[in-house]
Amino acid sequence: MSGPGDDTGLAVTGIGLVTPAGSGTAATWQGVCAGRGTATPDPELAGLPVTFSCRVPDFDPRTQVPGPRPWQHDRATQFALAAAHEAVTDAGLDPTTWDGARVAVILGSAAGGIGTYEQQLHKLADTGPRAVSPLTLPAFLPNMAAGQLAIALGARGPVLHTATACASGATALALAALLLSSHTCDIAVAGGADAMITPLCATAFARMGALSRRHDAPAHASRPFDADRDGFVLGEGAGILVLERATDATARRAPVQAHLAGHGISADAHHPVAPDPEGRGLLQATREALRTAGATPTEIDHINAHGTSTPLNDRTEATLVDRQFGATAPSVTSTKGVLGHTMGAAGAIEAALTALTLKHQLVPPTANFHHPDPDAPTLNLVTDHARPQPLRLALSNSLGFGGHTTVLAFRPAG
């Protein structure tokens, strides 16, 4: 893994984003730096316990998804295809000329094509078997988004799906790093995509008590680390990164956004849906990310927190940061205040935003933070406005149901 000034390790040469802040990396970066929540009333959730969400605005697969038949894909796969196209273009790569056998695709998702599944199940129940589309299985099986990406890119190396709940996208990037470091591939197109703003998912999360009920002010509902937080807001989208060994990126004079310096994967082994209050899984993953980055805790200048806006997660994460760093705590932000919780895409989207934070030496603010939690340690939380800051090493934390934890460590390019 890379250190400061090294020409070793892994380079992030391309980024593609489709998020509730907009389609494209520039729109998303501008949105998270503005620090305004994107949640709005959602007509598709009318009559359900929670009726607002963070949807990708104005997404038109006919113009934004490459390929002749975008309508045959689930919405999550459409997001992944659009984000991957941007990432590969950003990296200066041409799938028609690369050696596809040396290209890997690793895509994470918490629910696969859950929207297609729900729609087709309704058709079966309401109209009968002949109403069910023959494209149902290719659209909703969890691995198919990665498979469709491979087809679109002509990637014939390892093509894999990761499913670690809301850590899925980050886990995909860690797996990509392992494949590149072992020389199993030369290019990895990796990240996450999810489109879980569906009636079933929204109702199930609401029944668990996980969603905010702030119907009077949806844009202010996602408020990570705030004393008045009452749950997360469902989001959707995709984040795709192109990773290469830094020596290969240098050889082809590729643009480098940042370096993926280290990664750690662990589990809480505590509870199906609640984080370990001691944060043992997150602590273990953080230590492993630093070990593989060849770094010490004193080098960490910034943390892109998982920061879901739920009482348990935010308190656990704040407690662990305080225990590790105390008065010398790095700056902390959670972009879920703007984007909501994009589920399996979150880890990849936040990894991309961490890379951009290092590139611009600018930390986006945590939206909707007004009052510190009196029952949690005080963080060096960036609020109100984006904060310029010299940054040497940044972490991106991702946690998921089942106790899954992935921490990624990034250094700036150069």
Tab-separated table of C-alpha atoms in Angstrom:
chain	number	residue	atom	x	y	z
A	1	MET	CA	0.000	0.000	0.000
A	2	SER	CA	1.140	3.532	-0.721
A	3	GLY	CA	2.774	6.043	1.572
A	4	PRO	CA	3.460	9.743	1.073
A	5	GLY	CA	5.317	10.321	-2.152
A	6	ASP	CA	5.401	6.604	-3.009
A	7	ASP	CA	4.911	5.298	-6.495
A	8	THR	CA	3.516	2.090	-5.045
A	9	GLY	CA	0.075	1.077	-3.875
A	10	LEU	CA	-3.232	1.813	-5.531
A	11	ALA	CA	-4.318	4.873	-7.442
A	12	VAL	CA	-7.893	6.109	-7.793
A	13	THR	CA	-7.828	7.149	-11.441
A	14	GLY	CA	-11.553	7.558	-12.065
A	15	ILE	CA	-14.683	8.451	-10.112
A	16	GLY	CA	-18.326	8.209	-11.146
A	17	LEU	CA	-21.266	9.219	-8.973
A	18	VAL	CA	-25.041	9.160	-9.219
A	19	THR	CA	-26.578	10.467	-5.993
A	20	PRO	CA	-29.497	12.449	-4.587
A	21	ALA	CA	-27.316	15.557	-5.032
A	22	GLY	CA	-27.289	14.952	-8.786
A	23	SER	CA	-25.903	12.775	-11.552
A	24	GLY	CA	-22.164	13.106	-11.960
A	25	THR	CA	-19.206	13.693	-9.694
A	26	ALA	CA	-19.252	17.480	-10.081
A	27	ALA	CA	-22.926	17.777	-9.133
A	28	THR	CA	-22.511	15.496	-6.128
A	29	TRP	CA	-19.404	17.278	-4.846
A	30	GLN	CA	-21.089	20.655	-5.218
A	31	GLY	CA	-24.162	19.346	-3.389
A	32	VAL	CA	-22.346	17.871	-0.407
A	33	CYS	CA	-20.171	20.965	-0.052
A	34	ALA	CA	-23.302	23.140	-0.030
A	35	GLY	CA	-24.491	21.144	2.981
A	36	ARG	CA	-28.228	21.143	2.297
A	37	GLY	CA	-30.388	18.045	2.759
A	38	THR	CA	-31.950	16.563	-0.382
A	39	ALA	CA	-34.924	14.726	1.155
A	40	THR	CA	-38.354	15.589	-0.260
A	41	PRO	CA	-41.875	14.120	-0.112
A	42	ASP	CA	-42.028	10.965	-2.218
A	43	PRO	CA	-45.313	10.193	-4.045
A	44	GLU	CA	-44.361	6.519	-4.323
A	45	LEU	CA	-44.356	6.258	-0.523
A	46	ALA	CA	-47.715	7.981	-0.047
A	47	GLY	CA	-49.817	6.365	2.668
A	48	LEU	CA	-46.862	4.566	4.259
A	49	PRO	CA	-45.431	5.258	7.723
A	50	VAL	CA	-42.662	7.424	6.199
A	51	THR	CA	-43.460	9.408	3.060
A	52	PHE	CA	-40.188	11.150	2.125
A	53	SER	CA	-36.835	10.051	0.738
A	54	CYS	CA	-33.647	11.153	-0.982
A	55	ARG	CA	-34.095	10.198	-4.626
A	56	VAL	CA	-31.697	10.824	-7.510
A	57	PRO	CA	-33.236	13.867	-9.227
A	58	ASP	CA	-34.160	13.939	-12.914
A	59	PHE	CA	-32.532	10.602	-13.705
A	60	ASP	CA	-33.417	9.515	-17.249
A	61	PRO	CA	-31.997	6.101	-18.172
A	62	ARG	CA	-32.742	6.742	-21.842
A	63	THR	CA	-30.058	9.416	-21.956
A	64	GLN	CA	-27.845	8.613	-18.966
A	65	VAL	CA	-27.395	4.847	-19.199
A	66	PRO	CA	-25.127	3.575	-21.983
A	67	GLY	CA	-26.350	0.672	-24.065
A	68	PRO	CA	-29.286	0.022	-26.389
A	69	ARG	CA	-31.881	-1.238	-23.864
A	70	PRO	CA	-31.576	0.580	-20.530
A	71	TRP	CA	-35.191	-0.230	-19.694
A	72	GLN	CA	-34.328	-3.915	-19.166
A	73	HIS	CA	-32.253	-3.136	-16.070
A	74	ASP	CA	-33.313	-2.537	-12.505
A	75	ARG	CA	-32.905	1.054	-11.338
A	76	ALA	CA	-29.857	0.119	-9.232
A	77	THR	CA	-28.133	-1.373	-12.276
A	78	GLN	CA	-28.968	1.738	-14.287
A	79	PHE	CA	-27.250	3.838	-11.638
A	80	ALA	CA	-24.206	1.539	-11.691
A	81	LEU	CA	-23.905	1.664	-15.478
A	82	ALA	CA	-24.123	5.452	-15.536
A	83	ALA	CA	-21.581	5.874	-12.726
A	84	ALA	CA	-19.187	3.337	-14.254
A	85	HIS	CA	-19.297	5.104	-17.618
A	86	GLU	CA	-18.298	8.360	-15.925
A	87	ALA	CA	-15.568	6.684	-13.869
A	88	VAL	CA	-13.960	4.894	-16.803
A	89	THR	CA	-14.079	8.048	-18.924
A	90	ASP	CA	-12.619	10.047	-16.030
A	91	ALA	CA	-9.750	7.552	-15.831
A	92	GLY	CA	-8.939	8.105	-19.506
A	93	LEU	CA	-9.571	4.457	-20.334
A	94	ASP	CA	-11.229	2.976	-23.410
A	95	PRO	CA	-12.947	-0.401	-22.937
A	96	THR	CA	-12.672	-1.076	-26.663
A	97	THR	CA	-8.878	-1.117	-26.457
A	98	TRP	CA	-8.017	-2.535	-23.031
A	99	ASP	CA	-7.251	-6.190	-22.287
A	100	GLY	CA	-10.599	-7.248	-20.830
A	101	ALA	CA	-9.086	-10.374	-19.281
A	102	ARG	CA	-7.115	-8.114	-16.920
A	103	VAL	CA	-10.100	-5.982	-15.874
A	104	ALA	CA	-12.097	-6.834	-12.750
A	105	VAL	CA	-15.570	-5.641	-11.778
A	106	ILE	CA	-16.563	-5.755	-8.111
A	107	LEU	CA	-19.917	-4.255	-7.201
A	108	GLY	CA	-21.603	-4.116	-3.822
A	109	SER	CA	-25.324	-3.952	-3.110
A	110	ALA	CA	-27.489	-4.505	-0.060
A	111	ALA	CA	-30.599	-5.623	-1.950
A	112	GLY	CA	-29.846	-6.170	-5.640
A	113	GLY	CA	-32.812	-5.408	-7.883
A	114	ILE	CA	-35.351	-5.182	-5.081
A	115	GLY	CA	-37.503	-2.688	-7.027
A	116	THR	CA	-37.933	-5.135	-9.888
A	117	TYR	CA	-38.730	-7.930	-7.446
A	118	GLU	CA	-41.494	-5.936	-5.770
A	119	GLN	CA	-42.998	-4.778	-9.066
A	120	GLN	CA	-43.100	-8.253	-10.573
A	121	LEU	CA	-44.469	-9.817	-7.400
A	122	HIS	CA	-47.357	-7.342	-7.531
A	123	LYS	CA	-47.994	-8.275	-11.160
A	124	LEU	CA	-48.060	-11.962	-10.280
A	125	ALA	CA	-50.501	-11.387	-7.422
A	126	ASP	CA	-52.753	-8.910	-9.244
A	127	THR	CA	-52.798	-10.226	-12.818
A	128	GLY	CA	-51.296	-13.692	-12.899
A	129	PRO	CA	-48.214	-15.499	-14.243
A	130	ARG	CA	-48.429	-14.183	-17.811
A	131	ALA	CA	-47.934	-10.642	-16.546
A	132	VAL	CA	-44.505	-11.423	-15.091
A	133	SER	CA	-41.655	-10.221	-17.285
A	134	PRO	CA	-39.212	-12.850	-18.613
A	135	LEU	CA	-36.478	-10.323	-17.706
A	136	THR	CA	-37.332	-10.511	-14.002
A	137	LEU	CA	-34.470	-12.745	-12.879
A	138	PRO	CA	-31.712	-10.976	-14.870
A	139	ALA	CA	-32.971	-7.689	-13.454
A	140	PHE	CA	-33.245	-8.535	-9.762
A	141	LEU	CA	-30.646	-11.234	-8.985
A	142	PRO	CA	-27.993	-9.563	-6.820
A	143	ASN	CA	-25.022	-10.482	-9.025
A	144	MET	CA	-26.559	-9.177	-12.231
A	145	ALA	CA	-25.537	-5.536	-11.805
A	146	ALA	CA	-21.897	-6.629	-11.736
A	147	GLY	CA	-22.586	-8.943	-14.656
A	148	GLN	CA	-24.184	-6.181	-16.696
A	149	LEU	CA	-21.238	-3.889	-15.936
A	150	ALA	CA	-18.857	-6.563	-17.156
A	151	ILE	CA	-20.840	-6.961	-20.375
A	152	ALA	CA	-20.925	-3.211	-20.957
A	153	LEU	CA	-17.189	-2.840	-20.308
A	154	GLY	CA	-15.965	-6.060	-21.891
A	155	ALA	CA	-14.403	-6.995	-18.538
A	156	ARG	CA	-13.467	-10.686	-18.460
A	157	GLY	CA	-11.448	-10.786	-15.258
A	158	PRO	CA	-12.974	-11.493	-11.845
A	159	VAL	CA	-16.565	-10.217	-11.769
A	160	LEU	CA	-17.913	-10.315	-8.231
A	161	HIS	CA	-20.783	-9.125	-6.059
A	162	THR	CA	-20.293	-8.168	-2.419
A	163	ALA	CA	-23.165	-8.172	0.065
A	164	THR	CA	-22.245	-6.743	3.467
A	165	ALA	CA	-25.398	-4.645	3.880
A	166	CYS	CA	-24.602	-0.930	4.073
A	167	ALA	CA	-20.865	-1.630	3.946
A	168	SER	CA	-21.172	-3.415	0.595
A	169	GLY	CA	-19.707	-0.688	-1.606
A	170	ALA	CA	-16.722	-0.185	0.687
A	171	THR	CA	-16.170	-3.941	0.900
A	172	ALA	CA	-16.125	-4.083	-2.902
A	173	LEU	CA	-13.302	-1.531	-2.929
A	174	ALA	CA	-11.336	-3.469	-0.313
A	175	LEU	CA	-11.730	-6.651	-2.356
A	176	ALA	CA	-10.622	-4.766	-5.478
A	177	ALA	CA	-7.518	-3.644	-3.602
A	178	LEU	CA	-6.690	-7.259	-2.719
A	179	LEU	CA	-7.147	-8.387	-6.325
A	180	LEU	CA	-4.883	-5.625	-7.629
A	181	SER	CA	-2.238	-6.190	-4.960
A	182	SER	CA	-2.129	-9.891	-5.836
A	183	HIS	CA	-1.839	-9.030	-9.565
A	184	THR	CA	-5.029	-10.946	-10.298
A	185	CYS	CA	-6.082	-7.965	-12.418
A	186	ASP	CA	-4.571	-4.697	-13.669
A	187	ILE	CA	-7.692	-2.506	-13.547
A	188	ALA	CA	-10.577	-2.756	-11.093
A	189	VAL	CA	-13.918	-1.037	-11.649
A	190	ALA	CA	-15.425	-1.212	-8.181
A	191	GLY	CA	-18.061	0.360	-5.979
A	192	GLY	CA	-21.686	0.021	-5.001
A	193	ALA	CA	-25.225	0.680	-6.191
A	194	ASP	CA	-28.641	0.416	-4.597
A	195	ALA	CA	-32.205	1.584	-5.237
A	196	MET	CA	-34.059	0.570	-2.092
A	197	ILE	CA	-36.609	3.378	-1.979
A	198	THR	CA	-39.467	0.944	-2.451
A	199	PRO	CA	-42.734	0.521	-0.530
A	200	LEU	CA	-41.580	-2.737	1.071
A	201	CYS	CA	-38.137	-1.470	2.107
A	202	ALA	CA	-39.476	1.853	3.386
A	203	THR	CA	-42.157	0.102	5.412
A	204	ALA	CA	-39.776	-2.513	6.797
A	205	PHE	CA	-37.253	0.097	7.931
A	206	ALA	CA	-40.047	2.199	9.415
A	207	ARG	CA	-41.416	-0.803	11.309
A	208	MET	CA	-37.948	-1.291	12.795
A	209	GLY	CA	-37.942	2.306	13.983
A	210	ALA	CA	-34.883	3.080	11.831
A	211	LEU	CA	-36.315	5.927	9.720
A	212	SER	CA	-36.773	9.575	10.642
A	213	ARG	CA	-40.399	10.642	11.082
A	214	ARG	CA	-39.721	14.344	10.519
A	215	HIS	CA	-42.517	14.733	7.955
A	216	ASP	CA	-42.841	18.459	8.615
A	217	ALA	CA	-39.272	19.159	7.426
A	218	PRO	CA	-37.870	16.320	5.268
A	219	ALA	CA	-34.793	18.252	4.135
A	220	HIS	CA	-33.790	18.585	7.792
A	221	ALA	CA	-34.609	15.002	8.775
A	222	SER	CA	-31.186	13.433	8.282
A	223	ARG	CA	-29.082	14.987	11.029
A	224	PRO	CA	-26.024	12.873	11.879
A	225	PHE	CA	-24.650	13.238	15.404
A	226	ASP	CA	-27.288	15.839	16.315
A	227	ALA	CA	-29.013	15.480	19.689
A	228	ASP	CA	-32.426	15.514	17.971
A	229	ARG	CA	-31.711	12.831	15.371
A	230	ASP	CA	-34.490	10.268	15.081
A	231	GLY	CA	-33.393	7.952	12.275
A	232	PHE	CA	-32.015	7.919	8.769
A	233	VAL	CA	-33.621	8.891	5.454
A	234	LEU	CA	-33.711	6.337	2.642
A	235	GLY	CA	-31.533	7.278	-0.304
A	236	GLU	CA	-30.389	5.686	-3.556
A	237	GLY	CA	-27.539	5.945	-6.026
A	238	ALA	CA	-24.183	4.549	-7.087
A	239	GLY	CA	-20.512	5.235	-6.600
A	240	ILE	CA	-17.883	3.662	-8.852
A	241	LEU	CA	-14.117	4.052	-8.619
A	242	VAL	CA	-11.451	2.912	-11.068
A	243	LEU	CA	-8.445	1.527	-9.202
A	244	GLU	CA	-5.047	0.712	-10.648
A	245	ARG	CA	-1.626	-0.008	-9.241
A	246	ALA	CA	0.064	3.358	-8.920
A	247	THR	CA	3.023	2.223	-11.015
A	248	ASP	CA	0.660	1.362	-13.875
A	249	ALA	CA	-1.181	4.665	-13.544
A	250	THR	CA	2.118	6.546	-13.648
A	251	ALA	CA	3.283	4.573	-16.685
A	252	ARG	CA	0.232	5.595	-18.703
A	253	ARG	CA	0.260	9.138	-17.245
A	254	ALA	CA	-3.229	8.699	-15.878
A	255	PRO	CA	-4.924	11.333	-13.750
A	256	VAL	CA	-4.836	10.335	-10.066
A	257	GLN	CA	-7.524	11.586	-7.704
A	258	ALA	CA	-6.095	10.000	-4.548
A	259	HIS	CA	-4.448	6.810	-3.350
A	260	LEU	CA	-6.256	3.969	-1.612
A	261	ALA	CA	-3.602	3.372	0.999
A	262	GLY	CA	-5.182	0.771	3.255
A	263	HIS	CA	-8.289	-1.191	4.148
A	264	GLY	CA	-9.681	-3.144	7.050
A	265	ILE	CA	-12.643	-5.533	7.206
A	266	SER	CA	-14.126	-6.952	10.400
A	267	ALA	CA	-17.336	-7.932	12.165
A	268	ASP	CA	-18.949	-6.962	15.458
A	269	ALA	CA	-20.273	-10.470	16.186
A	270	HIS	CA	-22.724	-8.689	18.467
A	271	HIS	CA	-26.291	-8.252	17.146
A	272	PRO	CA	-28.156	-8.616	13.827
A	273	VAL	CA	-28.978	-4.911	13.448
A	274	ALA	CA	-27.460	-2.959	16.366
A	275	PRO	CA	-23.797	-1.897	16.471
A	276	ASP	CA	-21.547	-3.141	19.235
A	277	PRO	CA	-21.730	-0.318	21.819
A	278	GLU	CA	-18.002	-0.785	22.457
A	279	GLY	CA	-17.257	-0.366	18.744
A	280	ARG	CA	-14.934	-3.369	18.730
A	281	GLY	CA	-15.520	-4.232	15.067
A	282	LEU	CA	-14.924	-0.645	13.962
A	283	LEU	CA	-11.806	-0.407	16.119
A	284	GLN	CA	-10.410	-3.632	14.637
A	285	ALA	CA	-11.119	-2.511	11.051
A	286	THR	CA	-9.526	0.874	11.737
A	287	ARG	CA	-6.380	-0.726	13.091
A	288	GLU	CA	-6.166	-3.021	10.068
A	289	ALA	CA	-6.681	-0.118	7.642
A	290	LEU	CA	-3.837	1.751	9.337
A	291	ARG	CA	-1.619	-1.321	9.354
A	292	THR	CA	-2.052	-1.925	5.629
A	293	ALA	CA	-1.499	1.782	5.000
A	294	GLY	CA	1.706	1.750	7.028
A	295	ALA	CA	0.288	4.591	9.116
A	296	THR	CA	-0.318	5.507	12.738
A	297	PRO	CA	-3.417	7.091	14.309
A	298	THR	CA	-1.568	10.399	14.664
A	299	GLU	CA	-1.480	10.714	10.871
A	300	ILE	CA	-5.272	10.657	10.513
A	301	ASP	CA	-6.473	14.166	9.734
A	302	HIS	CA	-10.051	13.405	8.700
A	303	ILE	CA	-12.796	10.770	9.029
A	304	ASN	CA	-15.779	10.446	6.732
A	305	ALA	CA	-18.025	8.823	9.317
A	306	HIS	CA	-20.737	6.263	8.687
A	307	GLY	CA	-22.930	8.746	10.580
A	308	THR	CA	-26.403	7.422	9.820
A	309	SER	CA	-28.443	9.823	11.994
A	310	THR	CA	-29.623	6.942	14.174
A	311	PRO	CA	-29.202	7.187	17.945
A	312	LEU	CA	-27.169	3.984	18.370
A	313	ASN	CA	-24.780	4.254	15.410
A	314	ASP	CA	-23.781	7.865	15.898
A	315	ARG	CA	-23.191	7.486	19.627
A	316	THR	CA	-21.066	4.372	19.123
A	317	GLU	CA	-19.015	5.990	16.380
A	318	ALA	CA	-18.503	9.198	18.371
A	319	THR	CA	-17.434	7.219	21.432
A	320	LEU	CA	-14.870	5.256	19.454
A	321	VAL	CA	-13.405	8.367	17.800
A	322	ASP	CA	-13.099	10.010	21.199
A	323	ARG	CA	-11.477	6.910	22.685
A	324	GLN	CA	-8.932	6.749	19.868
A	325	PHE	CA	-8.040	10.413	19.559
A	326	GLY	CA	-9.375	12.450	22.490
A	327	ALA	CA	-8.443	16.124	22.269
A	328	THR	CA	-6.429	15.601	19.070
A	329	ALA	CA	-9.433	14.243	17.167
A	330	PRO	CA	-9.389	14.570	13.365
A	331	SER	CA	-12.115	16.465	11.588
A	332	VAL	CA	-15.281	14.415	11.110
A	333	THR	CA	-18.120	14.711	8.623
A	334	SER	CA	-21.104	12.634	7.549
A	335	THR	CA	-22.392	13.289	4.049
A	336	LYS	CA	-25.584	11.363	4.861
A	337	GLY	CA	-26.983	14.650	6.164
A	338	VAL	CA	-27.145	15.716	2.507
A	339	LEU	CA	-27.582	12.434	0.640
A	340	GLY	CA	-29.539	10.307	3.090
A	341	HIS	CA	-28.519	6.677	3.472
A	342	THR	CA	-27.860	5.172	0.047
A	343	MET	CA	-27.567	1.704	1.592
A	344	GLY	CA	-25.135	-0.617	-0.241
A	345	ALA	CA	-23.920	2.290	-2.354
A	346	ALA	CA	-23.053	4.426	0.673
A	347	GLY	CA	-19.576	3.040	1.328
A	348	ALA	CA	-18.477	3.570	-2.270
A	349	ILE	CA	-20.057	7.020	-2.567
A	350	GLU	CA	-18.404	8.083	0.678
A	351	ALA	CA	-15.065	6.600	-0.404
A	352	ALA	CA	-15.271	8.691	-3.570
A	353	LEU	CA	-16.120	11.784	-1.524
A	354	THR	CA	-13.190	11.068	0.790
A	355	ALA	CA	-10.883	10.920	-2.232
A	356	LEU	CA	-12.309	14.248	-3.436
A	357	THR	CA	-11.900	15.730	0.042
A	358	LEU	CA	-8.182	14.937	-0.170
A	359	LYS	CA	-7.933	16.188	-3.739
A	360	HIS	CA	-9.480	19.549	-2.888
A	361	GLN	CA	-8.155	19.692	0.702
A	362	LEU	CA	-11.700	20.670	1.621
A	363	VAL	CA	-14.005	18.883	4.088
A	364	PRO	CA	-17.755	18.981	3.292
A	365	PRO	CA	-20.045	19.923	6.179
A	366	THR	CA	-22.413	17.672	8.100
A	367	ALA	CA	-25.872	18.979	7.211
A	368	ASN	CA	-28.567	19.693	9.811
A	369	PHE	CA	-26.316	19.612	12.873
A	370	HIS	CA	-27.540	22.043	15.512
A	371	HIS	CA	-27.145	20.549	19.000
A	372	PRO	CA	-24.428	18.218	20.313
A	373	ASP	CA	-25.623	14.984	21.868
A	374	PRO	CA	-25.167	15.356	25.639
A	375	ASP	CA	-24.793	11.576	25.954
A	376	ALA	CA	-21.952	11.311	23.430
A	377	PRO	CA	-18.422	12.718	23.284
A	378	THR	CA	-17.926	15.993	21.419
A	379	LEU	CA	-16.441	15.506	17.947
A	380	ASN	CA	-14.385	17.833	15.784
A	381	LEU	CA	-17.426	17.899	13.519
A	382	VAL	CA	-17.419	20.043	10.384
A	383	THR	CA	-20.750	21.888	10.199
A	384	ASP	CA	-22.419	24.817	8.424
A	385	HIS	CA	-19.760	25.330	5.741
A	386	ALA	CA	-17.086	23.311	3.988
A	387	ARG	CA	-13.771	23.619	5.836
A	388	PRO	CA	-10.392	24.009	4.070
A	389	GLN	CA	-7.879	21.779	5.828
A	390	PRO	CA	-4.418	20.320	5.109
A	391	LEU	CA	-4.986	16.565	4.878
A	392	ARG	CA	-2.442	13.749	4.862
A	393	LEU	CA	-4.576	10.697	5.585
A	394	ALA	CA	-8.345	10.223	5.712
A	395	LEU	CA	-10.545	7.317	6.719
A	396	SER	CA	-13.950	6.345	5.350
A	397	ASN	CA	-16.033	4.242	7.765
A	398	SER	CA	-18.816	1.894	6.670
A	399	LEU	CA	-20.991	-0.330	8.854
A	400	GLY	CA	-23.859	-2.657	8.015
A	401	PHE	CA	-26.513	-4.945	9.468
A	402	GLY	CA	-24.971	-8.216	10.589
A	403	GLY	CA	-22.074	-6.342	12.183
A	404	HIS	CA	-20.168	-5.858	8.925
A	405	THR	CA	-17.518	-3.154	9.105
A	406	THR	CA	-15.128	-1.825	6.461
A	407	VAL	CA	-12.681	1.052	6.883
A	408	LEU	CA	-10.783	2.501	3.923
A	409	ALA	CA	-7.710	4.723	4.255
A	410	PHE	CA	-6.848	7.284	1.577
A	411	ARG	CA	-3.879	9.565	0.959
A	412	PRO	CA	-3.775	12.514	-1.436
A	413	ALA	CA	-2.221	12.066	-4.865
A	414	GLY	CA	1.361	13.243	-5.306
